[in-house]
mmCIF file of C-alpha atoms in Angstrom:
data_model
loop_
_atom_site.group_PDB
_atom_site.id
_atom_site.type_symbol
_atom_site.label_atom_id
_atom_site.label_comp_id
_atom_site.label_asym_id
_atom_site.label_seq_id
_atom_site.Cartn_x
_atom_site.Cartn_y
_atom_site.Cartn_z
ATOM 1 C CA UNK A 1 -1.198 -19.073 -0.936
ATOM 2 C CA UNK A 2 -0.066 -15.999 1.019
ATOM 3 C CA UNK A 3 0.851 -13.515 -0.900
ATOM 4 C CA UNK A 4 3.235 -12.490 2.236
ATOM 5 C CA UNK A 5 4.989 -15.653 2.269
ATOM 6 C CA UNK A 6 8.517 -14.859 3.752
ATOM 7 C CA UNK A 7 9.978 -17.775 2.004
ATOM 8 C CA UNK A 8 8.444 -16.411 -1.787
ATOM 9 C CA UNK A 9 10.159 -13.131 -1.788
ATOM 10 C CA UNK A 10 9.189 -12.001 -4.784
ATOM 11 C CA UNK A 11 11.426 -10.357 -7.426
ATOM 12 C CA UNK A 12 10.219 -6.837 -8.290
ATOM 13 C CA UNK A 13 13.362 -5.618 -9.937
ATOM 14 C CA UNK A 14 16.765 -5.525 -11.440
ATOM 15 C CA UNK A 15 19.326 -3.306 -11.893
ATOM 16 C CA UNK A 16 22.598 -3.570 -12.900
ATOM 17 C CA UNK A 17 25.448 -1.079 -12.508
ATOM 18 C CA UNK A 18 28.986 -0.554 -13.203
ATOM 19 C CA UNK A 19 31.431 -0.671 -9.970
ATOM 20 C CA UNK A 20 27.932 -1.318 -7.096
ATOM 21 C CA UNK A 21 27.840 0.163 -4.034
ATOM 22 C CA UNK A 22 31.156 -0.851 -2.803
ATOM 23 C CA UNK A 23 33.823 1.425 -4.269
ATOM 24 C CA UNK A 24 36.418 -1.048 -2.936
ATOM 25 C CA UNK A 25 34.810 -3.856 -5.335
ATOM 26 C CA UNK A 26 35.352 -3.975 -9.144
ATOM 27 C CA UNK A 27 33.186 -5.208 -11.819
ATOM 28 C CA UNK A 28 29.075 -5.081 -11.423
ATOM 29 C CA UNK A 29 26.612 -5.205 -9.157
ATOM 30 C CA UNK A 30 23.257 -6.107 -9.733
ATOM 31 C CA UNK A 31 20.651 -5.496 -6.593
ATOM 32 C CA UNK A 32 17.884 -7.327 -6.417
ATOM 33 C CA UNK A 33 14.910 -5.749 -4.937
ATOM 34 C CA UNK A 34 12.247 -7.854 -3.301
ATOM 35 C CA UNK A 35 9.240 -7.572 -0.835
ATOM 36 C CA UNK A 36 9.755 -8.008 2.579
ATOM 37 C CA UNK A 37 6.918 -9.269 5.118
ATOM 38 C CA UNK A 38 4.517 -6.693 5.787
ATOM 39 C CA UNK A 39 4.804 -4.305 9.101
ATOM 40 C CA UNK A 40 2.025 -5.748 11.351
ATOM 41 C CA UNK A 41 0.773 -3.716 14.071
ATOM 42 C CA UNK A 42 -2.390 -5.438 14.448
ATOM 43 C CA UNK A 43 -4.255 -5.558 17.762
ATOM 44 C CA UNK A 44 -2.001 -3.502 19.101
ATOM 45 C CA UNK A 45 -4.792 -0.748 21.063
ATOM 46 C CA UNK A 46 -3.325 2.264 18.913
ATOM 47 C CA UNK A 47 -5.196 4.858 19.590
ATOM 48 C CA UNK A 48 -3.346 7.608 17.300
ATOM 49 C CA UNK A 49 -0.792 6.708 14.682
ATOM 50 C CA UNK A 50 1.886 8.658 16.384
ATOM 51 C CA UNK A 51 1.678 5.598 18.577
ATOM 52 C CA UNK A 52 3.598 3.510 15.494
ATOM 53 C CA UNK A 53 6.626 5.311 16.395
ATOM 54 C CA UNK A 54 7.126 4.001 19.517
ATOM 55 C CA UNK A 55 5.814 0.142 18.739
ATOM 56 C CA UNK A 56 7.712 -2.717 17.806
ATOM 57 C CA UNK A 57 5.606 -4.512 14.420
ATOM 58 C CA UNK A 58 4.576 -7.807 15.501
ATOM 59 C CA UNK A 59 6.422 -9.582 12.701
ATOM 60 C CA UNK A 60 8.178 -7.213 9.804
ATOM 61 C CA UNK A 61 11.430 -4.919 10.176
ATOM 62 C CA UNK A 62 11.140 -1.499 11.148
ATOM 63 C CA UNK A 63 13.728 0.883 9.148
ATOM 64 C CA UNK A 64 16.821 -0.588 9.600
ATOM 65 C CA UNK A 65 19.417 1.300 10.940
ATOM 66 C CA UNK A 66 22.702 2.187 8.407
ATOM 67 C CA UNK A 67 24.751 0.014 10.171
ATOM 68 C CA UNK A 68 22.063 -2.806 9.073
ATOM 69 C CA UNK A 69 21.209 -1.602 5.975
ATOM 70 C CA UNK A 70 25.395 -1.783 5.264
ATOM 71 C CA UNK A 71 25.501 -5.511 6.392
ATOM 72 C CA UNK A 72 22.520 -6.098 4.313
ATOM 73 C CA UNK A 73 24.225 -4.499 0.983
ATOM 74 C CA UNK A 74 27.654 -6.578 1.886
ATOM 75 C CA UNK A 75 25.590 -9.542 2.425
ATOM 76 C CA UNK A 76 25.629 -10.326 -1.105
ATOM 77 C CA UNK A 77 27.601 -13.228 -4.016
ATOM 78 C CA UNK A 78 30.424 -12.469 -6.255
ATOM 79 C CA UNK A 79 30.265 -14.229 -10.152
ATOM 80 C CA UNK A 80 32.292 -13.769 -12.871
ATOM 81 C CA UNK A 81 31.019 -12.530 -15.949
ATOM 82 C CA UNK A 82 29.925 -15.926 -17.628
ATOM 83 C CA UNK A 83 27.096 -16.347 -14.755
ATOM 84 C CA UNK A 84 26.852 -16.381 -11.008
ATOM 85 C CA UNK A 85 29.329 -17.770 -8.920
ATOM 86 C CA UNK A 86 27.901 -20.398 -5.945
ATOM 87 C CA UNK A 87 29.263 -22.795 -3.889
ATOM 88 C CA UNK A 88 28.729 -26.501 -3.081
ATOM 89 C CA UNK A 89 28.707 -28.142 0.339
ATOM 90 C CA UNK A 90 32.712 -28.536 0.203
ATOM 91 C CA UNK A 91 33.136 -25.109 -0.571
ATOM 92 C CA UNK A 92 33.984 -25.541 -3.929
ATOM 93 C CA UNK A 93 33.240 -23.358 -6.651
ATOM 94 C CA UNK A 94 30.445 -25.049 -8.409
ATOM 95 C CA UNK A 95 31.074 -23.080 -12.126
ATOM 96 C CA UNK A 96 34.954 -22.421 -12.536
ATOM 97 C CA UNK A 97 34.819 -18.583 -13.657
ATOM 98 C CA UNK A 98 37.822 -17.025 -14.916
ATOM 99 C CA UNK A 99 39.585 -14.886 -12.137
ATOM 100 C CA UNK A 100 40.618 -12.019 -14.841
ATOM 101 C CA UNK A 101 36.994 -11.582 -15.897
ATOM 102 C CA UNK A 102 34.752 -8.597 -14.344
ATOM 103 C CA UNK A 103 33.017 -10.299 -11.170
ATOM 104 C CA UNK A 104 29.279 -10.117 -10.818
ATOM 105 C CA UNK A 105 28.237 -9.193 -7.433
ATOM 106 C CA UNK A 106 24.833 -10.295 -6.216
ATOM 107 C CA UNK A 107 22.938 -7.907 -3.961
ATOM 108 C CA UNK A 108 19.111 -9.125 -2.224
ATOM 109 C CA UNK A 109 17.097 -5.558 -0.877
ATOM 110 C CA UNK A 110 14.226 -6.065 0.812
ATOM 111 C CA UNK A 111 11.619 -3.015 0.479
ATOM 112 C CA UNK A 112 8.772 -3.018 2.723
ATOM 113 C CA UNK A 113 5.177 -2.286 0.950
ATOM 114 C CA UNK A 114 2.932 -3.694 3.224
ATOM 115 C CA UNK A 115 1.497 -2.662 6.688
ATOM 116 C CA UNK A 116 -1.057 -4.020 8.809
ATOM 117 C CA UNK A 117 -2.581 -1.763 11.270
ATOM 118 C CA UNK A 118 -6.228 -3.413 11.551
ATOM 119 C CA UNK A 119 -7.904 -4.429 14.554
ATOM 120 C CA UNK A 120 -6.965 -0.839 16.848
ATOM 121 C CA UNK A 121 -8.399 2.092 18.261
ATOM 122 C CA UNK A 122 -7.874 4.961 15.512
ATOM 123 C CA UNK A 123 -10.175 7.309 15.194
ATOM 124 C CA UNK A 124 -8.229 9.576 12.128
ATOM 125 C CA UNK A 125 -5.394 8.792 10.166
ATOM 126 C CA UNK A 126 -3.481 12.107 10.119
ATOM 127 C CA UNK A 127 -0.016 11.681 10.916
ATOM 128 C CA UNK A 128 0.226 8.022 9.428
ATOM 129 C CA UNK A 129 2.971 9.281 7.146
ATOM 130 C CA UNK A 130 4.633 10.718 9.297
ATOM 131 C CA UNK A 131 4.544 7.994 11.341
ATOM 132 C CA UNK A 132 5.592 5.251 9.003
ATOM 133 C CA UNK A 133 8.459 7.273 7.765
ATOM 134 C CA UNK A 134 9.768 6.183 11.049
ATOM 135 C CA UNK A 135 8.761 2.477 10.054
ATOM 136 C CA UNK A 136 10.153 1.610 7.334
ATOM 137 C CA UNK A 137 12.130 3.657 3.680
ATOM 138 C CA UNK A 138 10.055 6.191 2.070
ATOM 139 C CA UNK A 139 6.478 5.068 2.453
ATOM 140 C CA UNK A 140 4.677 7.576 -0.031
ATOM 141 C CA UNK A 141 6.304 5.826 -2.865
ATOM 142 C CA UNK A 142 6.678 2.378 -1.455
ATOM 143 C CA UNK A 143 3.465 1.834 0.305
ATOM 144 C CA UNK A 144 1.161 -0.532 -1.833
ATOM 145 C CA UNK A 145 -0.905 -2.335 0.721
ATOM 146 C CA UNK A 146 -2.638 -0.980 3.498
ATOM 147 C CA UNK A 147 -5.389 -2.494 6.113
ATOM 148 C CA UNK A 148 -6.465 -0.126 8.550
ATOM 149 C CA UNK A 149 -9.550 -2.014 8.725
ATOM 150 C CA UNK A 150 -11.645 -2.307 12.130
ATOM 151 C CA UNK A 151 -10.751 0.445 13.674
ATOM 152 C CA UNK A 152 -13.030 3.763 14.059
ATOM 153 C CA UNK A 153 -12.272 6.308 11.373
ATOM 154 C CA UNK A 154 -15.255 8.311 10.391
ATOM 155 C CA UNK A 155 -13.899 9.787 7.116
ATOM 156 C CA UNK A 156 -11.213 9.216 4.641
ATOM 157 C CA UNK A 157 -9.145 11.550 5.780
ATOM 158 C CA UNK A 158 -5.959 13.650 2.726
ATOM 159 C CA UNK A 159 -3.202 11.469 4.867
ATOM 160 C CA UNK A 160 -4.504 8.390 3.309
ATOM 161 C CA UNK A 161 -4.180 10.028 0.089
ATOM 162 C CA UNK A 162 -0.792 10.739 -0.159
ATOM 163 C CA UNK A 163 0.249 7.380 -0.812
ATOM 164 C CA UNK A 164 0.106 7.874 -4.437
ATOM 165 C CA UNK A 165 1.507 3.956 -5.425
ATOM 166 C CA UNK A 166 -1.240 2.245 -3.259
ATOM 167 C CA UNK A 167 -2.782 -0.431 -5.188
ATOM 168 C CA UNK A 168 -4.728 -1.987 -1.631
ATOM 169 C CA UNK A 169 -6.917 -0.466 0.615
ATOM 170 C CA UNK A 170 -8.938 -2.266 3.322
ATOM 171 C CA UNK A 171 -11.173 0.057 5.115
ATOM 172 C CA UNK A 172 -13.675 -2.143 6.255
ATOM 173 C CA UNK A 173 -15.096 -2.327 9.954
ATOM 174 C CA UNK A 174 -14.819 1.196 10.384
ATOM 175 C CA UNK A 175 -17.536 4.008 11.302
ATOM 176 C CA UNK A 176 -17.501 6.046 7.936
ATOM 177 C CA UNK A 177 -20.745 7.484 7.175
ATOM 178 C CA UNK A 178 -20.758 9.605 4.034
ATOM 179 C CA UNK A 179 -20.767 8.098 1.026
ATOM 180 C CA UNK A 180 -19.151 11.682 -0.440
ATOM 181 C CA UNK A 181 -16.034 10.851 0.967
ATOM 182 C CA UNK A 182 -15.272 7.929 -1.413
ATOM 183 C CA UNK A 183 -14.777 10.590 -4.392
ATOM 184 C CA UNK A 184 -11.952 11.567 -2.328
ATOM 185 C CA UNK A 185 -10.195 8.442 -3.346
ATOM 186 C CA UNK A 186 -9.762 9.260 -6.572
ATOM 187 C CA UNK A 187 -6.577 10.803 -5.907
ATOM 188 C CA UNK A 188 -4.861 7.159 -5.709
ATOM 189 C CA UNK A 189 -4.346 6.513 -9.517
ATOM 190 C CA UNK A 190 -3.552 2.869 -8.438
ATOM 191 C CA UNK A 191 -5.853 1.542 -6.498
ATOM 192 C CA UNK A 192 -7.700 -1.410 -7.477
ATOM 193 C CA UNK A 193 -8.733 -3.396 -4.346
ATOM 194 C CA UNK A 194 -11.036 -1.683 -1.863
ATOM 195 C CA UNK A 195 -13.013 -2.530 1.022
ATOM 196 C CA UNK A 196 -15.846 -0.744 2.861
ATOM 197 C CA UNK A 197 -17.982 -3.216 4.068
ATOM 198 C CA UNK A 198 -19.269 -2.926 7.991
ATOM 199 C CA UNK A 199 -19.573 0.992 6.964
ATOM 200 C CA UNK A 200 -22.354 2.660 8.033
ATOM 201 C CA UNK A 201 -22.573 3.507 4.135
ATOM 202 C CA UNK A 202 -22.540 -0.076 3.362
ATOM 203 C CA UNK A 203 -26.738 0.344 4.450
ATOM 204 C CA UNK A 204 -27.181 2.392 1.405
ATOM 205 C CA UNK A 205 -28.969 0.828 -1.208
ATOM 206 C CA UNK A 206 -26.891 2.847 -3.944
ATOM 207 C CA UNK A 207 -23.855 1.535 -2.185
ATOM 208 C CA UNK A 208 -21.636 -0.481 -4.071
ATOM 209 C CA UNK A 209 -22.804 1.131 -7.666
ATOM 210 C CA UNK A 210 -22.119 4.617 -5.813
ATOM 211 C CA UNK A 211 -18.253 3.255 -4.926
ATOM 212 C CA UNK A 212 -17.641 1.885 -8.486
ATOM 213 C CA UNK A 213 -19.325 5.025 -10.597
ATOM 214 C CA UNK A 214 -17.126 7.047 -8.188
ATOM 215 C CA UNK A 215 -13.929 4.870 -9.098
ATOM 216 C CA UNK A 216 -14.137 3.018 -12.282
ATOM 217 C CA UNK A 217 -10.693 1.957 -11.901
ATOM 218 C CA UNK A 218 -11.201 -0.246 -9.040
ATOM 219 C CA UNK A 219 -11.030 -3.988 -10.236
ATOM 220 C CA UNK A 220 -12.053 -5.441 -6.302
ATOM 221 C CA UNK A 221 -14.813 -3.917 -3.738
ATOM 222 C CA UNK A 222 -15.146 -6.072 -0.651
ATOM 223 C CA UNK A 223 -13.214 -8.404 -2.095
ATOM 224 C CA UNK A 224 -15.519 -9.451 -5.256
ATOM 225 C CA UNK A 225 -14.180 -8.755 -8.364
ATOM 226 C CA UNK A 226 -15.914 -5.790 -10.178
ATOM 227 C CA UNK A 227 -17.698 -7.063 -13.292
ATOM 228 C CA UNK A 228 -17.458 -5.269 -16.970
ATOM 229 C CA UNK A 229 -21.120 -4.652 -16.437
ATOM 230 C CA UNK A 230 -21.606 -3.610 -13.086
ATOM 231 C CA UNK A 231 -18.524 -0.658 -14.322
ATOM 232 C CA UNK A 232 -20.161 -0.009 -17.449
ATOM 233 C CA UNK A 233 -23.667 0.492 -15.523
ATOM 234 C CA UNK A 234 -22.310 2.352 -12.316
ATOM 235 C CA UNK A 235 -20.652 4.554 -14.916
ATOM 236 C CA UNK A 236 -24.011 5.648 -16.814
ATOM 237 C CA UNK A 237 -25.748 5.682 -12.896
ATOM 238 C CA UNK A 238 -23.656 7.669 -11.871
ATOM 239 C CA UNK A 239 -23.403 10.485 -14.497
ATOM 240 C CA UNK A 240 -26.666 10.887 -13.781
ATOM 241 C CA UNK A 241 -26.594 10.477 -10.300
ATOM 242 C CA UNK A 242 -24.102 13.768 -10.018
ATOM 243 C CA UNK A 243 -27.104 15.490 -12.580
ATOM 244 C CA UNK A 244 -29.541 15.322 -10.112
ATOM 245 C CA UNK A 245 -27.543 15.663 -7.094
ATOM 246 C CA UNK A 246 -26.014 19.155 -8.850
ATOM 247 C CA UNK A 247 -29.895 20.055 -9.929
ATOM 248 C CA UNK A 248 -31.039 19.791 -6.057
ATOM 249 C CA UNK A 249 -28.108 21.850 -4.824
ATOM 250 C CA UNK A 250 -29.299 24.516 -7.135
ATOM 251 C CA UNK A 251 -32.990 24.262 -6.459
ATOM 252 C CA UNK A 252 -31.798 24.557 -2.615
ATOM 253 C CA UNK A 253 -29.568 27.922 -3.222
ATOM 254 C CA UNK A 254 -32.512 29.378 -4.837
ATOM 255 C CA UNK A 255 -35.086 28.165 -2.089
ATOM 256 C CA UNK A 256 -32.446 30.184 0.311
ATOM 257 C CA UNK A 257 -32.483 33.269 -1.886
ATOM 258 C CA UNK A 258 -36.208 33.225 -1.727
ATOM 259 C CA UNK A 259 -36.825 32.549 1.956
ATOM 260 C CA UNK A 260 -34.077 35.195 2.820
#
């Protein structure tokens, strides 16, 4: 199943409030908030992510404008208070609601929290917020899933880190070659599906425990599920891993005091 399905929207939340939107309505309103299709700019040669702002998504809406967003909100279905109101193929009312009881109004919002940007040319990711805020509502909060996979980043750069509600990050096929820079991931508190594969870092042969000592959190890595053992083990590894690696560093500061 595809989790991007545009006919499974999927319900995220509700919210119901006295008088809506719509100050010209009475009764409630209760909005609806699902997920719409991801923004894909896939194979689209980007070379910087300025480039987004100018580029039509292959399938996804960019931000609408406020004239859409207001047909959106309007585009919604009055009940009365004992449930919602619908109609049948006559037009008929298909529950009878009493026309003195507070109406229900329904409201369907679609927030993107996807976006596709694999298969380019990027060498850095500075900007992307900037970028996206052009894209689609408030991406640093709504931003969940990202692939920027197989293009040619060399690090993990602080723009990626600034979308603090990411829970997906597919960074495979790129040219990153420090393991170091993983530790910089930490600073997504909800990330739990990673991928590095076709790294140069994926050659090390402390790899994947290095990645899941560095982020215990993480519940995927190249998209196999991270074991109680292998977290409990890359956890004591890796403790002692940052022992020795802290131990050379000194031993290398007073080599330098020595030879200078």
């Amino acid at each position: 199943n595809n989790c991007f399905d545009t006919q499974k929207l999927i319900v995220l939340n509700m919210v119901v409030g006295q008088g809506g939107h719509d100050s010209n309505r009475n009764g409630n309103e209760v909005t609806l908030v699902a997920n719409a299709p991801p923004l894909d700019y896939s194979f689209k040669e980007l070379r910087t992510c300025g480039e987004i702002e100018t580029e039509e998504p292959r399938s996804g809406a960019k931000h609408p404008s406020p004239e859409a967003k207001e047909g959106d909100e309007n585009h919604g279905a009055d009940a009365g208070a004992g449930g919602l109101a619908m109609s049948n193929s006559t037009g008929n009312m298909a529950n009878k609601v009493n026309p003195l009881e507070p109406k229900l109004r329904m409201v369907l919002r679609k927030v993107t929290t996807s976006v596709k940007l694999n298969n380019n040319m990027l060498e850095s990711a500075v900007g992307l917020p900037q970028a996206l805020e052009t894209a689609m509502p408030n991406p640093l909060l709504n931003l969940q899933w990202l692939d920027i996979s197989f293009n040619q980043l060399v690090t993990i750069e602080a723009d990626l880190l600034r979308f603090l509600n990411l829970k997906a990050l597919y960074l495979h096929g790129n040219c990153i070659s420090r393991l170091s820079s993983v530790e910089r991931l930490r600073k997504l508190p909800k990330l739990l599906s990673l991928t590095l594969n076709g790294n140069p870092i994926e050659s090390s042969k402390i790899y994947r425990c290095y990645v899941i000592g560095a982020l215990p959190a993480l519940k995927s890595l190249d998209h196999s599920t991270i074991t109680d053992d292998e977290v409990k083990n890359a956890a004591a590894w890796f403790v002692g891993h940052e022992a020795r690696a802290k131990k050379r560093k000194e031993e290398m500061a007073e080599n330098a005091m020595i030879d200078g």
